[in-house]
CSV table of C-alpha atoms in Angstrom, one decimal:
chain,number,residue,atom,x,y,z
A,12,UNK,CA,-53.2,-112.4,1.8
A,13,UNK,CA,-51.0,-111.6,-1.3
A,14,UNK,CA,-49.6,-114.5,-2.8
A,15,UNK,CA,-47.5,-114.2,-6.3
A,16,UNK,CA,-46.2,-117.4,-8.6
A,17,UNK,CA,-43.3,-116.4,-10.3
A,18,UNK,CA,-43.7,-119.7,-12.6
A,19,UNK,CA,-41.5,-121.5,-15.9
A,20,UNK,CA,-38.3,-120.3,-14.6
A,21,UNK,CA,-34.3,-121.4,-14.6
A,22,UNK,CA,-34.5,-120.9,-10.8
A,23,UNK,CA,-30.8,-120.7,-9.0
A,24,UNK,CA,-30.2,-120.0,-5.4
A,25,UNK,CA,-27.1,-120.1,-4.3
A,26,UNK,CA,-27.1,-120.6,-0.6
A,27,UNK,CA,-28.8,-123.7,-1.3
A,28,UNK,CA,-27.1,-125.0,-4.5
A,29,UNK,CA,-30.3,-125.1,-6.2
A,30,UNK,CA,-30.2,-125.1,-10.4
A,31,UNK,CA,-33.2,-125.9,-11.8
A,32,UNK,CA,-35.0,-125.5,-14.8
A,33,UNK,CA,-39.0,-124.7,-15.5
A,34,UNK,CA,-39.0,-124.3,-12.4
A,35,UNK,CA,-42.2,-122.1,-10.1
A,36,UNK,CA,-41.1,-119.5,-7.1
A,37,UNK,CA,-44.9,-119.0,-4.4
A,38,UNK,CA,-44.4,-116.0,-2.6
A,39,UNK,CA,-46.9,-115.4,0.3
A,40,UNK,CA,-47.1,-112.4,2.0
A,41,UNK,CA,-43.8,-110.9,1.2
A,42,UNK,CA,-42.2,-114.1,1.7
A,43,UNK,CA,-41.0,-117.0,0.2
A,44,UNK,CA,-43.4,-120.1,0.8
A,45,UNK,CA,-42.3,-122.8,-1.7
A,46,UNK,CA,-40.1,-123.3,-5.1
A,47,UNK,CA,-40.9,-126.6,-7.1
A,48,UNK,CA,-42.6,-127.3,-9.8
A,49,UNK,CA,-46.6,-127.8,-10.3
A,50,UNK,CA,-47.3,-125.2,-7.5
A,51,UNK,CA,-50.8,-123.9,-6.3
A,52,UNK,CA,-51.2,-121.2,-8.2
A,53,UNK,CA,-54.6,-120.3,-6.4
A,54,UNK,CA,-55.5,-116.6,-6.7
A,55,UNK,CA,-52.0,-115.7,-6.7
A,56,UNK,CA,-50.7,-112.9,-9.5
A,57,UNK,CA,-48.5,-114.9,-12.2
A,58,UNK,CA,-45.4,-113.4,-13.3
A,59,UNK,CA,-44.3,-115.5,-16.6
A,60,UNK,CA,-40.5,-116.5,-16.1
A,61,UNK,CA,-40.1,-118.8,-19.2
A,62,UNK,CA,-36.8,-118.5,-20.7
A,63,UNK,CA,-35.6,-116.2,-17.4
A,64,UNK,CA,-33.0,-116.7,-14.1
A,65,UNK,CA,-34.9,-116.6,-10.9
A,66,UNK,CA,-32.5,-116.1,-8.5
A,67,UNK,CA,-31.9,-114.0,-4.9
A,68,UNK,CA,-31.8,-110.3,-5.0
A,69,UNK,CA,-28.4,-108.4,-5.1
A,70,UNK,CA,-27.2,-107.4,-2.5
A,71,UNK,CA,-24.7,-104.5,-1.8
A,72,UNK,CA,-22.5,-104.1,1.1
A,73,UNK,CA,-21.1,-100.8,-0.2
A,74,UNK,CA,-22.9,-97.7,-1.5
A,75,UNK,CA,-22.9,-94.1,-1.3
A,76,UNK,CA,-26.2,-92.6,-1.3
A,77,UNK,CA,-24.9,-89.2,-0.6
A,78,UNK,CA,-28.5,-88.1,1.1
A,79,UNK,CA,-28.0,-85.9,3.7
A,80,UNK,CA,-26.0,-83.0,2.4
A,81,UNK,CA,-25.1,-84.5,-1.2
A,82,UNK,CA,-28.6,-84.7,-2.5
A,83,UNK,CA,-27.3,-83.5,-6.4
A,84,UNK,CA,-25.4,-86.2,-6.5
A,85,UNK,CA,-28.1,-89.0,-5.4
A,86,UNK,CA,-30.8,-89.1,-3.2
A,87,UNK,CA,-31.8,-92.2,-1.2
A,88,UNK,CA,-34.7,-92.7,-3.1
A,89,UNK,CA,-32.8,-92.2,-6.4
A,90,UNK,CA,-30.6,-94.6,-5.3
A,91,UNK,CA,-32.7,-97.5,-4.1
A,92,UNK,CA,-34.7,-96.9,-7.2
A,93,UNK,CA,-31.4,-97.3,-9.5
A,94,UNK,CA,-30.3,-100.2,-7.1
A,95,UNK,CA,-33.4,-101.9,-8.1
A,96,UNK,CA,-32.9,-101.1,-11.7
A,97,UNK,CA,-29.9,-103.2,-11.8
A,98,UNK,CA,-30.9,-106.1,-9.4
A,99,UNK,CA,-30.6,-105.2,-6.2
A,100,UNK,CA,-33.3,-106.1,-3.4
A,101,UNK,CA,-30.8,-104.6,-0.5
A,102,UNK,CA,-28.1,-101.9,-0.4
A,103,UNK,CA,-25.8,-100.8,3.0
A,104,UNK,CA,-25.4,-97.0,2.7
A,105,UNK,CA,-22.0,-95.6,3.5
A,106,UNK,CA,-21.9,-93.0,6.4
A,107,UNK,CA,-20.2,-90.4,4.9
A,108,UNK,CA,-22.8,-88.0,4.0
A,109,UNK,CA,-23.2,-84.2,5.8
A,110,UNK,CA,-23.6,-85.0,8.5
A,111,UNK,CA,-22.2,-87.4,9.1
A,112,UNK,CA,-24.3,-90.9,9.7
A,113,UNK,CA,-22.5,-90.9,13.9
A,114,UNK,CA,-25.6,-91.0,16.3
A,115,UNK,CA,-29.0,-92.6,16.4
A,116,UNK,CA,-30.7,-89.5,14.9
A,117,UNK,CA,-29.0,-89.8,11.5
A,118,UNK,CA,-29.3,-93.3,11.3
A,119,UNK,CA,-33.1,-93.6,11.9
A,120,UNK,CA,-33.0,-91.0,9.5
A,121,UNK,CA,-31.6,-93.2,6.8
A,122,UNK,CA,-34.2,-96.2,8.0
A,123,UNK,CA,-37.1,-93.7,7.1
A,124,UNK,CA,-36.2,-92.3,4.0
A,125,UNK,CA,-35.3,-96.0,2.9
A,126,UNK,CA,-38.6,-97.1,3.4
A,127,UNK,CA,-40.3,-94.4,2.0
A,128,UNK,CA,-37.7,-94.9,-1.2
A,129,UNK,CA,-40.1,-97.9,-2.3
A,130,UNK,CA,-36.9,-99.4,-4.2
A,131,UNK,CA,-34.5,-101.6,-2.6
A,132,UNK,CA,-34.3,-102.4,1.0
A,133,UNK,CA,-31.7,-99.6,2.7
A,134,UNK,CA,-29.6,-100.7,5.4
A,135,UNK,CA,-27.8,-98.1,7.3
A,136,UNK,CA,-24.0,-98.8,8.1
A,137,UNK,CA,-22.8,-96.1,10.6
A,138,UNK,CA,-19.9,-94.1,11.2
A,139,UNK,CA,-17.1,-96.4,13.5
A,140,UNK,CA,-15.6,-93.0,15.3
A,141,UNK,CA,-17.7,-89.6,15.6
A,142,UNK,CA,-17.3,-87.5,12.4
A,143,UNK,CA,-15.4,-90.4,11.0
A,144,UNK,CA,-12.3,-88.9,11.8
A,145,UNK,CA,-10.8,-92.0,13.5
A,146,UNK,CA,-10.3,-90.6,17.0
A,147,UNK,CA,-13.3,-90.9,18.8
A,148,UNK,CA,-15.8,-94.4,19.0
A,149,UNK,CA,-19.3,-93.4,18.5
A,150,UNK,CA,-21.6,-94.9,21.1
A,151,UNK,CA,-22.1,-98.5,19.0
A,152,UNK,CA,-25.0,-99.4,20.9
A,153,UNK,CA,-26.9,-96.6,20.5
A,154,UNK,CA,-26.5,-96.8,16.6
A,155,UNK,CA,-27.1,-100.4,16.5
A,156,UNK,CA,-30.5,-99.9,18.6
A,157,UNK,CA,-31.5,-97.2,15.8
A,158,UNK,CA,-30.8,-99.9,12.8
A,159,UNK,CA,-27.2,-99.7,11.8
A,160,UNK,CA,-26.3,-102.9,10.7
A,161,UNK,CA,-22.4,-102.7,10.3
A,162,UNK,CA,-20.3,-99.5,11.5
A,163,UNK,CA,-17.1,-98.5,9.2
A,164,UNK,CA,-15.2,-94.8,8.7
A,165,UNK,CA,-17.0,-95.0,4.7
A,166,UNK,CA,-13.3,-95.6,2.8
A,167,UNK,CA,-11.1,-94.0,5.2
A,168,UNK,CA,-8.5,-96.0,6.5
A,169,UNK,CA,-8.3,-96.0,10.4
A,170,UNK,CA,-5.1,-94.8,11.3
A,171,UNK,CA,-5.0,-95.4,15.0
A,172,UNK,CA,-4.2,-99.1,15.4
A,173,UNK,CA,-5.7,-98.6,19.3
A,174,UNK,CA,-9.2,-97.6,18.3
A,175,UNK,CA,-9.3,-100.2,15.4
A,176,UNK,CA,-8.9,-102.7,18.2
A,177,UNK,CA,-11.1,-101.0,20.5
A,178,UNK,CA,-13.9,-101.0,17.3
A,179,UNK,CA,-13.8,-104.6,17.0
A,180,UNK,CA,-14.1,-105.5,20.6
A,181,UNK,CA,-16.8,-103.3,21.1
A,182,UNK,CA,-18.2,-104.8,17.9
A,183,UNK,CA,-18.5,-107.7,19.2
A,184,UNK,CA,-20.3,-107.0,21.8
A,185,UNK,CA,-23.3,-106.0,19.8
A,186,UNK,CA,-22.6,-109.1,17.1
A,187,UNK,CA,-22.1,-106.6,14.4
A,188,UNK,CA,-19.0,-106.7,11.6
A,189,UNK,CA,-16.6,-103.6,11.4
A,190,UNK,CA,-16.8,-102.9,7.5
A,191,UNK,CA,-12.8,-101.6,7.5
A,192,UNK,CA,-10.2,-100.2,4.0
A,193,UNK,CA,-7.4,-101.8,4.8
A,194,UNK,CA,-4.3,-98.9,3.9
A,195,UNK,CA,-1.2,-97.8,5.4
A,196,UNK,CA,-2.6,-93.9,5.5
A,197,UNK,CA,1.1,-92.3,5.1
A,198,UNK,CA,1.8,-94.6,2.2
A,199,UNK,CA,-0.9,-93.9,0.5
A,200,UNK,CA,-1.2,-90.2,1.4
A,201,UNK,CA,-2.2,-88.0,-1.8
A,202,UNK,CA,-1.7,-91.2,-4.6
A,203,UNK,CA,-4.5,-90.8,-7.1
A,204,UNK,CA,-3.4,-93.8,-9.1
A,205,UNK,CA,-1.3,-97.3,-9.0
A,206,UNK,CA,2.2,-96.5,-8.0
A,207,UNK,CA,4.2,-98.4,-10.9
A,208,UNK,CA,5.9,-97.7,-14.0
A,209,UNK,CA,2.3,-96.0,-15.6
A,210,UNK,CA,2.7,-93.5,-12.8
A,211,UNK,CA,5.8,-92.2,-13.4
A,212,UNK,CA,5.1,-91.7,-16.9
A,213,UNK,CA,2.4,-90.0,-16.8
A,214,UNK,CA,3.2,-87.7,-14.0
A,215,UNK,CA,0.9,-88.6,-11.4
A,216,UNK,CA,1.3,-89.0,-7.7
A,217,UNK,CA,1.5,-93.3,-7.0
A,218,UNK,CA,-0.5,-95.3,-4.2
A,219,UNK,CA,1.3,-98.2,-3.9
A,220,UNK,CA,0.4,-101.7,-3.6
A,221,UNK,CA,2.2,-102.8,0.0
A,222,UNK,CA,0.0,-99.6,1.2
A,223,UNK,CA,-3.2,-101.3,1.3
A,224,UNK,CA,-1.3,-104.8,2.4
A,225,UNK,CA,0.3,-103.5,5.3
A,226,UNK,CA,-3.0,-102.3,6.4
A,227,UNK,CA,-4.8,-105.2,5.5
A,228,UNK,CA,-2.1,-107.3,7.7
A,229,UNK,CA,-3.0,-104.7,10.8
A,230,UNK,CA,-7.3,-105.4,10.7
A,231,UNK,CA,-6.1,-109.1,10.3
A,232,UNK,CA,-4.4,-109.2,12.8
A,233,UNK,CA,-6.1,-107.1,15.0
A,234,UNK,CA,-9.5,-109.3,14.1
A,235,UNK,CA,-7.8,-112.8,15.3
A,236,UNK,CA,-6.4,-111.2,18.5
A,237,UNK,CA,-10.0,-110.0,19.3
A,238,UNK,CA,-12.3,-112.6,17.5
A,239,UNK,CA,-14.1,-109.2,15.8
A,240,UNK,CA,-15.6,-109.5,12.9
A,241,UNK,CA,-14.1,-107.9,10.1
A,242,UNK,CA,-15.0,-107.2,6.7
A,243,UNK,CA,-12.3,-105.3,4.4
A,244,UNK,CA,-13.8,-103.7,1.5
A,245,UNK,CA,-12.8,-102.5,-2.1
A,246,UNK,CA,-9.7,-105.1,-1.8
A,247,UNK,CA,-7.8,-104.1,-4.7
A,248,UNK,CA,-4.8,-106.4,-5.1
A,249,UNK,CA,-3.4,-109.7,-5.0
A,250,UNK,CA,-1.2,-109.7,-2.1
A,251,UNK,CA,-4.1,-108.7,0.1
A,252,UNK,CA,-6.0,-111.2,-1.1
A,253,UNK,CA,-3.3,-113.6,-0.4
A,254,UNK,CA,-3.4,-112.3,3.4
A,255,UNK,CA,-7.0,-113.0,3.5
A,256,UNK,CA,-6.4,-116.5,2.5
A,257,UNK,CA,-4.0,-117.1,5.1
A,258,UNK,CA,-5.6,-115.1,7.8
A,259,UNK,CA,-9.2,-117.1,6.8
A,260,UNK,CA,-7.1,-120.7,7.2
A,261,UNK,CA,-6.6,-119.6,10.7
A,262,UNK,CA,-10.2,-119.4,11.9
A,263,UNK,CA,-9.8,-115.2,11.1
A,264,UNK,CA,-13.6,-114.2,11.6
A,265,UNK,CA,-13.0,-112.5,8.0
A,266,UNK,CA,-15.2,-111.4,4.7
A,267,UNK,CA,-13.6,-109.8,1.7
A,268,UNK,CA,-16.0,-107.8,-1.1
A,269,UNK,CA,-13.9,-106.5,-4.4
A,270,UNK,CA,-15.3,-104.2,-7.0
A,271,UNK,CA,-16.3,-104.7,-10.6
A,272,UNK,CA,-13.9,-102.3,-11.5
A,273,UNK,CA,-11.2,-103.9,-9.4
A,274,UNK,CA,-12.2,-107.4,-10.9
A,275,UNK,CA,-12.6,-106.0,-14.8
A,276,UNK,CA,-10.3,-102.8,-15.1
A,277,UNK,CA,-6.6,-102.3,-15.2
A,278,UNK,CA,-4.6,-98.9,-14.5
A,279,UNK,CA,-3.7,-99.1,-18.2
A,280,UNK,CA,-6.8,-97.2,-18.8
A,281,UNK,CA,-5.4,-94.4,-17.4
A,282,UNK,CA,-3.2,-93.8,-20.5
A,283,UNK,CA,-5.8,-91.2,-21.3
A,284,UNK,CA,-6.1,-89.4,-17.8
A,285,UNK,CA,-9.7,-90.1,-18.1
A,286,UNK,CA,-11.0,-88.9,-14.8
A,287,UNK,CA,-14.4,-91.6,-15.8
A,288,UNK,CA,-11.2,-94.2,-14.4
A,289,UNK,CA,-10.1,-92.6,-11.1
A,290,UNK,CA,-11.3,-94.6,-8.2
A,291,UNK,CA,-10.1,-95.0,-4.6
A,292,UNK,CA,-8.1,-97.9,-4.2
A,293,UNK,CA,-7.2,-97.0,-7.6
A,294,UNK,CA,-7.1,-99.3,-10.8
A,295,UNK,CA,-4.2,-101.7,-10.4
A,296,UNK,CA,-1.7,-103.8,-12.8
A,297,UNK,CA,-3.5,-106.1,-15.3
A,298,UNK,CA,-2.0,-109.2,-13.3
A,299,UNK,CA,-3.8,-107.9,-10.0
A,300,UNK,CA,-7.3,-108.0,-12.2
A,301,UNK,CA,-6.1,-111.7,-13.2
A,302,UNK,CA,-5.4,-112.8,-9.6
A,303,UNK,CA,-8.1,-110.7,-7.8
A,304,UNK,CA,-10.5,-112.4,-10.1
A,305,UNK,CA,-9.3,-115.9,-9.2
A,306,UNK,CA,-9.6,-115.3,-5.6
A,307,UNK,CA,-13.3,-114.2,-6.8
A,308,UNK,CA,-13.2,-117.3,-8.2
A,309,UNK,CA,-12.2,-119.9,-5.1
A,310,UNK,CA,-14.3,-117.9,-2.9
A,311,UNK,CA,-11.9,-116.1,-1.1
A,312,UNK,CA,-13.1,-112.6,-2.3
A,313,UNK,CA,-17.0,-113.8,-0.7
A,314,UNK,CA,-18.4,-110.4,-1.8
A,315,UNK,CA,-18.6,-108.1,-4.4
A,316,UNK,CA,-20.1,-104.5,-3.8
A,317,UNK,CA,-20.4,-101.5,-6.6
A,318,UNK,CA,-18.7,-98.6,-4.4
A,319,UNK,CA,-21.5,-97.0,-6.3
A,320,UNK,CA,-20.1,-93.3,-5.5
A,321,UNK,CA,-21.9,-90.8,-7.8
A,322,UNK,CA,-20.4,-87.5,-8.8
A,323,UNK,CA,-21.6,-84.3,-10.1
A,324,UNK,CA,-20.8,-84.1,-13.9
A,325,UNK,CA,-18.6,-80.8,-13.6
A,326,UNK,CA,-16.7,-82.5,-10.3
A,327,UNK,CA,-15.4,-84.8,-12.4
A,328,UNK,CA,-14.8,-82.4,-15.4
A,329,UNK,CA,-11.4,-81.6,-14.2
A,330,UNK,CA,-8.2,-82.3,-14.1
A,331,UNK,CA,-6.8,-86.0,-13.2
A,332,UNK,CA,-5.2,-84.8,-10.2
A,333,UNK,CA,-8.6,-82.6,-8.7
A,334,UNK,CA,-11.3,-84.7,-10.2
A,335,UNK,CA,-12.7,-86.8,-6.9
A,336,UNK,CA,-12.3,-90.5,-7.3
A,337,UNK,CA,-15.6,-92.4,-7.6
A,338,UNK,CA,-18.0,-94.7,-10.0
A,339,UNK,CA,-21.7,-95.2,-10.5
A,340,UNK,CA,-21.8,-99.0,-10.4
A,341,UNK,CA,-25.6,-100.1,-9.4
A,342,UNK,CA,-26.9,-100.6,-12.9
A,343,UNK,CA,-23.9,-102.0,-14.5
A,344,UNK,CA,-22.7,-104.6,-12.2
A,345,UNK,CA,-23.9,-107.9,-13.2
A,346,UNK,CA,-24.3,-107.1,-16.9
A,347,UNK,CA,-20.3,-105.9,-16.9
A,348,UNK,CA,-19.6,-109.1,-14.7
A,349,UNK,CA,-21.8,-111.4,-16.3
A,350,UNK,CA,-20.3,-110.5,-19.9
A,351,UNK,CA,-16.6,-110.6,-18.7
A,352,UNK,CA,-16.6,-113.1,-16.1
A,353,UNK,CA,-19.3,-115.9,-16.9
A,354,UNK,CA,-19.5,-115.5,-20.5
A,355,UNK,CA,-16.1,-116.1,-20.9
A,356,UNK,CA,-16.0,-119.1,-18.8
A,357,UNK,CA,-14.1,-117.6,-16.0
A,358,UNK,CA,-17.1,-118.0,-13.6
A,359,UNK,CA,-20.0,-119.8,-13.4
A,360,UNK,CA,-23.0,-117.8,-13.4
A,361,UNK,CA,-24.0,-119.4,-9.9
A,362,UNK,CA,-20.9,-118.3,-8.3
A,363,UNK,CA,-21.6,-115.1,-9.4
A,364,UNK,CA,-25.3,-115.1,-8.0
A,365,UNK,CA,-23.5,-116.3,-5.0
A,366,UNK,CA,-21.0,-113.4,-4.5
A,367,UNK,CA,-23.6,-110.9,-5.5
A,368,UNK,CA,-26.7,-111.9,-2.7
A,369,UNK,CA,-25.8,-114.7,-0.7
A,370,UNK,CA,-22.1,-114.2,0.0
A,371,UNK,CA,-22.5,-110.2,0.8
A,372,UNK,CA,-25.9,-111.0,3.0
A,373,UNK,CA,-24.0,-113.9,5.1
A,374,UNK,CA,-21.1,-111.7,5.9
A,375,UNK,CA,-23.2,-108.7,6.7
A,376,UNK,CA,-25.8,-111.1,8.6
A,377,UNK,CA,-28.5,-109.7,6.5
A,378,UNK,CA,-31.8,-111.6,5.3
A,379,UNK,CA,-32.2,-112.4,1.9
A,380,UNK,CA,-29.7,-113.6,-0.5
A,381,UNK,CA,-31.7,-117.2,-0.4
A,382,UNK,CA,-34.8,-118.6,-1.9
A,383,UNK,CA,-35.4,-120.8,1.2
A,384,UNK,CA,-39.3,-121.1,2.5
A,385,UNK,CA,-39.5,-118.1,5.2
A,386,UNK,CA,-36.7,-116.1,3.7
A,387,UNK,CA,-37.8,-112.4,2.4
A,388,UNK,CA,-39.3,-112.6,-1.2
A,389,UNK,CA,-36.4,-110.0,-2.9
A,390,UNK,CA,-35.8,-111.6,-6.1
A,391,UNK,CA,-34.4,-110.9,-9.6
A,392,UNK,CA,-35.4,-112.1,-13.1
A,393,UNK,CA,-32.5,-112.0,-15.3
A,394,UNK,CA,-32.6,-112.3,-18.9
A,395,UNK,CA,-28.9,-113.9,-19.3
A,396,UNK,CA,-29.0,-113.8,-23.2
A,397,UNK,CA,-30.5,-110.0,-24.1
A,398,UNK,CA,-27.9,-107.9,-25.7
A,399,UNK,CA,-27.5,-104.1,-24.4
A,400,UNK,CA,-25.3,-101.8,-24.7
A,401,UNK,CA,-24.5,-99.4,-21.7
A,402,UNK,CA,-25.0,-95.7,-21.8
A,403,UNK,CA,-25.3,-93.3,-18.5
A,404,UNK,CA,-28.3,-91.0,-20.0
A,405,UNK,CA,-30.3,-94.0,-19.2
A,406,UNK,CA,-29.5,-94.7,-15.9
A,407,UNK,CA,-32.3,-94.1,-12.9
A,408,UNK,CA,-29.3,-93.3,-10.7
A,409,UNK,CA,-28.3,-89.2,-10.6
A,410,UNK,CA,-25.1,-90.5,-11.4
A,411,UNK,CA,-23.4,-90.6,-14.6
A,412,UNK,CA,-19.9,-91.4,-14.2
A,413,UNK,CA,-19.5,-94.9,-15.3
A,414,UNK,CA,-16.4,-96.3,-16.8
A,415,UNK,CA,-18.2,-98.3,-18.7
A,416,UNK,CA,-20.3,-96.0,-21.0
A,417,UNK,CA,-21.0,-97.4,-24.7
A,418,UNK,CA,-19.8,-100.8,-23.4
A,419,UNK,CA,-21.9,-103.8,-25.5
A,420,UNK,CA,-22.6,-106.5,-22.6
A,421,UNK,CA,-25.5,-109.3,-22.5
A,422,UNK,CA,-27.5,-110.0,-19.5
A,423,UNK,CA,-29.7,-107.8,-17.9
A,424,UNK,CA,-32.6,-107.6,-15.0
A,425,UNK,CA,-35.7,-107.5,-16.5
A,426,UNK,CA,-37.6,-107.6,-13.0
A,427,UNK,CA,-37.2,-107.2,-9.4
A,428,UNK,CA,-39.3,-107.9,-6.4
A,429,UNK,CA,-38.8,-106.7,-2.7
A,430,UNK,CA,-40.9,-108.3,-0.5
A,431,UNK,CA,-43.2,-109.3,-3.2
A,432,UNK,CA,-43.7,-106.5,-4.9
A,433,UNK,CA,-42.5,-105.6,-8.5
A,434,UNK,CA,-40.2,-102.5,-7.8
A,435,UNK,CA,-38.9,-102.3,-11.1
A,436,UNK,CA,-39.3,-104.1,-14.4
A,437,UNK,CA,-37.7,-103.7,-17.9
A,438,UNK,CA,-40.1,-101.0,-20.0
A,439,UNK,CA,-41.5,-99.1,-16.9
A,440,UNK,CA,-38.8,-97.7,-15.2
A,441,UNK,CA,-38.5,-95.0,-13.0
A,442,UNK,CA,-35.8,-92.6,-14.2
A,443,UNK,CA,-34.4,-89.8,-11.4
A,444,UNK,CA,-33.9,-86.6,-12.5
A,445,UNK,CA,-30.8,-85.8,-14.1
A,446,UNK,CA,-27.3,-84.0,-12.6
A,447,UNK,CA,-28.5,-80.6,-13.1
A,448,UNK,CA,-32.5,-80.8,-11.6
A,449,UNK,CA,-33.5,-80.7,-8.4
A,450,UNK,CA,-33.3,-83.7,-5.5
A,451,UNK,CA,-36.0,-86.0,-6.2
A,452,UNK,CA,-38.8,-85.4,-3.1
């Protein structure tokens, strides 16, 4: 029997609107026994918590872990192991890899290679139609038998309004969510930034606004004339997050995630054509950050996920208009979110524990994301007042394309546990190779 005290703490867990200081975590056998105060400490291995947050592991319903086919750009290993680096006890890997994640082959694929990652917990999400090219369903059974947890088309719109119905019928037949970017595809077709006055001056194509609302509107609707479950990611503006209020009033079986670039970062960065800023929805208007954030806030935004998407340095050594979109955002998320969100009193630092494990596991119906007796022992130990400063040689990810680089922000995870086990502490890290060596094996 392994047993660990994690004991002296500031313990918080959201999903049971726990705060409480000095407090112990017992985890037996993988597994959260009790949390309290004056625990048996029996033969269990102590991990000193005084003057640390105890709270759920991260969890992230969004990440690309590029492995098969992009293995220069992250492995899943390297990606689990930078996930736990910044917190996170669970991660949901996109499908669009090469091949494709489409049939119960590739996704038992991803299920062994997360587990032999020894970092966070890797949850396959798999491809909604074959080849994710939105014309054909993949056999959702099938994939679901093989451990995909959610299926989605990995940040492509679905075009056909037919098969995004179809998708969330189906869905609901094997009680799983269809993870969907809501986007008018012909409005939105070739924009590589915010269409708005910024565009025009500096010469570059415009995605507008009303292009990601208008498709937001279709998956709403769609999802209360079928009773799907539907979860939009990387929602990017205010007006969509105004739908998603409405559409949740009505009994909408609907979950929202946003980005912390979406939530911190305004297309006024652009001013620079800095390719480190081109993500997909792209960087909107400064009053979109403002309103996105209080949607964050009341809990109508009930997720937030990295979009971690790591690039190759010379892919993004290009021109505005070639460079592909895409952020590293694993190790940087709750230290760029704590320091702009809670520290500024815009957030409490619960809510934020909330929207980063409990929120995200809930609407993905993943365990974890609570420090209830029985529930997985994935936890992270946060210390909420050390000062760092950000810079992208450091990270254990491949990636290095963060738009936060040099960045001074306080918080950061000094431990995390899956299961029980220590999978990364401050001082022994496990870095991944860099951009130009080869795939981690």
């Amino acid at each position: 029997m392994s047993r660990v005290l994690i004991r002296g703490g500031r313990v918080i867990d959201p999903a049971a609107g726990l705060d409480a200081v000095e407090s112990d975590v017992l985890a037996v056998d993988g597994r959260i026994d009790a949390v309290g105060t004056g625990l048996d400490v029996g033969d269990a291995d102590v991990v000193d918590a005084q003057g640390l947050v105890v709270a759920p592991g991260f969890v992230d319903p969004h990440a690309h872990l590029c492995e098969p086919g992009w293995e220069h750009r992250e492995t899943i290993r390297t990606g689990a192991l930078a996930a736990a680096a910044g917190g996170y006890t669970t991660v949901c890997a996109m499908p669009d890899t090469d091949p494709v994640v489409d049939d119960p082959a590739s996704v038992g694929f991803i299920v062994a290679e997360g587990r032999r990652a020894r970092g966070a917990r890797v949850y396959p999400v798999a491809a909604l139609s074959a080849g994710c090219e939105g014309e054909r369903l993949t056999e959702f059974g099938e994939i679901v038998d093989a451990g995909a947890i959610a299926v989605c088309d990995a940040g492509k719109a679905v075009g056909s309004s037919s098969l995004m119905r179809l998708a969330l019928e189906y869905a609901r037949s094997f009680d799983v969510p269809v993870l969907s970017q809501g986007e008018d595809r012909d409005l939105a077709r070739r924009g590589v930034m915010h269409e708005g006055v910024m565009s025009t001056r500096l010469g570059l194509r415009g995605k507008p606004a009303v292009a990601e609302e208008i498709g937001v509107a279709r998956d709403l609707a769609l999802a209360r004339a079928t009773g799907g479950r539907l979860h939009l990611q990387r929602v990017s503006t205010s007006g969509a997050a105004e739908l998603i209020r409405a559409a949740r009033a009505a009994g909408v079986q609907v979950t929202a995630e946003a980005t912390p670039h979406h939530l911190l970062l305004s297309h006024d960065l652009l001013e620079g054509y800095g390719t480190e800023y081109k993500v997909d929805p792209p960087l909107r208007t400064a009053r979109d950050v403002e309103l996105l954030g209080a949607a964050l806030a009341d809990g109508v935004i009930d997720c937030i996920a990295t979009d971690h998407a790591p690039r190759h340095y010379d892919e993004k050594e290009q021109a505005f208009d070639d460079a592909p979109h895409g952020v590293v955002g694993l190790e940087t998320a709750f230290a760029v979110l704590h320091t702009r969100l809670v520290r500024k009193n815009l957030l409490p630092l619960h809510d934020l524990l909330h929207r980063m494990s409990t929120g995200p596991a809930r609407a993905l119906g993943l365990p974890g994301g609570s420090l209830e007796p029985g529930q997985p022992a994935d936890i992270v130990l946060i210390d909420a007042e050390m000062d760092w400063t950000i810079v992208a040689e450091d990270f254990v990810s491949k990636g290095r394309n963060t738009p936060f680089e040099g960045a001074g922000v306080t918080g950061r995870v000094v431990r995390t546990l899956v299961g029980g086990r220590t999978v990364w502490s401050l001082g022994r890290a496990t870095r991944a190779p860099g951009p130009d060596a080869p795939a981690a094996t």
